[in-house]
Amino acid sequence: MDIVNPLAEAYANHFTSPDDALLAEIAASTAATHAHAHMLSGHVQGKFLEMISCLVQPRRILEIGTFTGYSALCLAKGLLKDGKIHTIEVRDQDASVAQANFNRSIDAGKIILHVGDALSIIPGLNETWDIVFIDADKVNYTHYYQLVLPMVRPGGLIIADNVLFHGQVLQEPVSGKNAKAIQAFNEYVLQDASVEKVLLTVRDGLLMIRKK
Ligand SMILES: C[S@@+](CC[C@H](N)C(=O)[O-])C[C@H]1O[C@@H](n2cnc3c(N)ncnc32)[C@H](O)[C@@H]1O
């Protein structure tokens, strides 16, 4: 199901600043070589993440779900001089492509890639997060949220991707384990009075959550 009218999507693409050369190349090579290329955030969402990061000027960002590194590079653009982004990827093959991409970036020194299961890596990261981007396995979104929220500074942001899950959360009853997990996550955040939230219909849905 197209969540956003394809004409509106194309229009948004046209009126959004272009990707830099490295991001454009990563998007093109991922599309040409990866069986799951649709997982990459893409131009408009990538610029949105960059814009948020530039506004927040974070010292510490956590990304859960690196894939080929596109969104980590977008988020890294807003980091302070001494800022760092930690990004976690469970698949060795994707992690090595991402690392090769990071090595070509002027922000390479600010990006720390962890290879392994985010659920076991996150508790070992002793940081206070300004921004967390949740973009990994859908069944664990609520676990990730519960794990990271205590480590987010007041006023900090959590951004969760795919919260419309290809439109499957709009169907009644919601079926399929991923769509059910996303629906449960959205409900969980809705009842959490410690955060403000807005669900944006960008691409596959972005839930922006600000800790009070
Ligand atoms: C949607 S893709 C991420 C896309 C990336 N953020 C971007 O916009 O370019 C999700 C990634 O999360 C990874 N992943 C899935 N489960 C994970 C886990 N438990 N721990 C770490 N990474 C995981 C997948 O291997 C996949 O590369």
Short mmCIF file of N, CA and C in Angstrom, two decimals, residues 117 119 134-146 161-162 165 176-185:
data_model
loop_
_atom_site.label_atom_id
_atom_site.label_comp_id
_atom_site.label_asym_id
_atom_site.label_seq_id
_atom_site.Cartn_x
_atom_site.Cartn_y
_atom_site.Cartn_z
N ASP A 117 23.73 -7.89 18.42
CA ASP A 117 22.31 -7.70 18.75
C ASP A 117 22.14 -6.46 19.64
N LEU A 119 19.85 -5.51 21.53
CA LEU A 119 19.31 -5.75 22.89
C LEU A 119 20.43 -6.04 23.88
N ILE A 134 15.26 4.60 16.29
CA ILE A 134 14.93 3.17 16.35
C ILE A 134 14.48 2.73 14.96
N ASP A 135 15.27 1.81 14.36
CA ASP A 135 14.97 1.40 12.97
C ASP A 135 15.45 -0.04 12.74
N ALA A 136 15.22 -0.92 13.73
CA ALA A 136 15.66 -2.31 13.58
C ALA A 136 14.44 -3.24 13.59
N ASP A 137 14.59 -4.44 14.15
CA ASP A 137 13.50 -5.43 14.15
C ASP A 137 12.27 -4.90 14.90
N LYS A 138 11.14 -4.97 14.22
CA LYS A 138 9.91 -4.33 14.73
C LYS A 138 9.42 -4.98 16.03
N VAL A 139 9.65 -6.29 16.17
CA VAL A 139 9.12 -6.99 17.35
C VAL A 139 9.78 -6.48 18.64
N ASN A 140 10.91 -5.83 18.52
CA ASN A 140 11.61 -5.35 19.72
C ASN A 140 11.50 -3.85 19.95
N TYR A 141 10.66 -3.14 19.18
CA TYR A 141 10.58 -1.68 19.34
C TYR A 141 10.27 -1.28 20.79
N THR A 142 9.29 -1.95 21.41
CA THR A 142 8.93 -1.56 22.79
C THR A 142 10.09 -1.85 23.74
N HIS A 143 10.80 -2.96 23.53
CA HIS A 143 11.98 -3.26 24.36
C HIS A 143 13.03 -2.16 24.20
N TYR A 144 13.30 -1.77 22.94
CA TYR A 144 14.30 -0.72 22.71
C TYR A 144 13.87 0.57 23.42
N TYR A 145 12.60 0.90 23.29
CA TYR A 145 12.09 2.13 23.92
C TYR A 145 12.30 2.09 25.43
N GLN A 146 11.95 0.95 26.03
CA GLN A 146 12.08 0.82 27.49
C GLN A 146 13.56 0.88 27.91
N ASP A 161 11.06 4.61 13.28
CA ASP A 161 10.68 4.50 11.87
C ASP A 161 9.65 3.38 11.67
N ASN A 162 8.95 3.44 10.56
CA ASN A 162 8.02 2.38 10.12
C ASN A 162 6.83 2.19 11.05
N PHE A 165 3.90 0.84 9.36
CA PHE A 165 4.21 -0.50 8.85
C PHE A 165 3.47 -0.85 7.55
N GLY A 176 -0.37 -10.13 11.64
CA GLY A 176 1.05 -10.27 11.33
C GLY A 176 1.87 -9.79 12.52
N LYS A 177 2.95 -10.53 12.80
CA LYS A 177 3.65 -10.23 14.06
C LYS A 177 4.32 -8.86 14.05
N ASN A 178 4.81 -8.40 12.90
CA ASN A 178 5.48 -7.09 12.88
C ASN A 178 4.47 -5.95 13.05
N ALA A 179 3.37 -6.02 12.30
CA ALA A 179 2.36 -4.98 12.41
C ALA A 179 1.77 -4.94 13.83
N LYS A 180 1.56 -6.12 14.42
CA LYS A 180 1.03 -6.17 15.80
C LYS A 180 2.02 -5.55 16.78
N ALA A 181 3.31 -5.83 16.56
CA ALA A 181 4.33 -5.28 17.46
C ALA A 181 4.41 -3.76 17.33
N ILE A 182 4.27 -3.26 16.10
CA ILE A 182 4.29 -1.80 15.89
C ILE A 182 3.05 -1.17 16.52
N GLN A 183 1.90 -1.82 16.34
CA GLN A 183 0.66 -1.29 16.95
C GLN A 183 0.81 -1.24 18.48
N ALA A 184 1.38 -2.29 19.06
CA ALA A 184 1.58 -2.34 20.52
C ALA A 184 2.56 -1.24 20.95
N PHE A 185 3.59 -1.02 20.14
CA PHE A 185 4.57 0.04 20.45
C PHE A 185 3.89 1.42 20.42
#
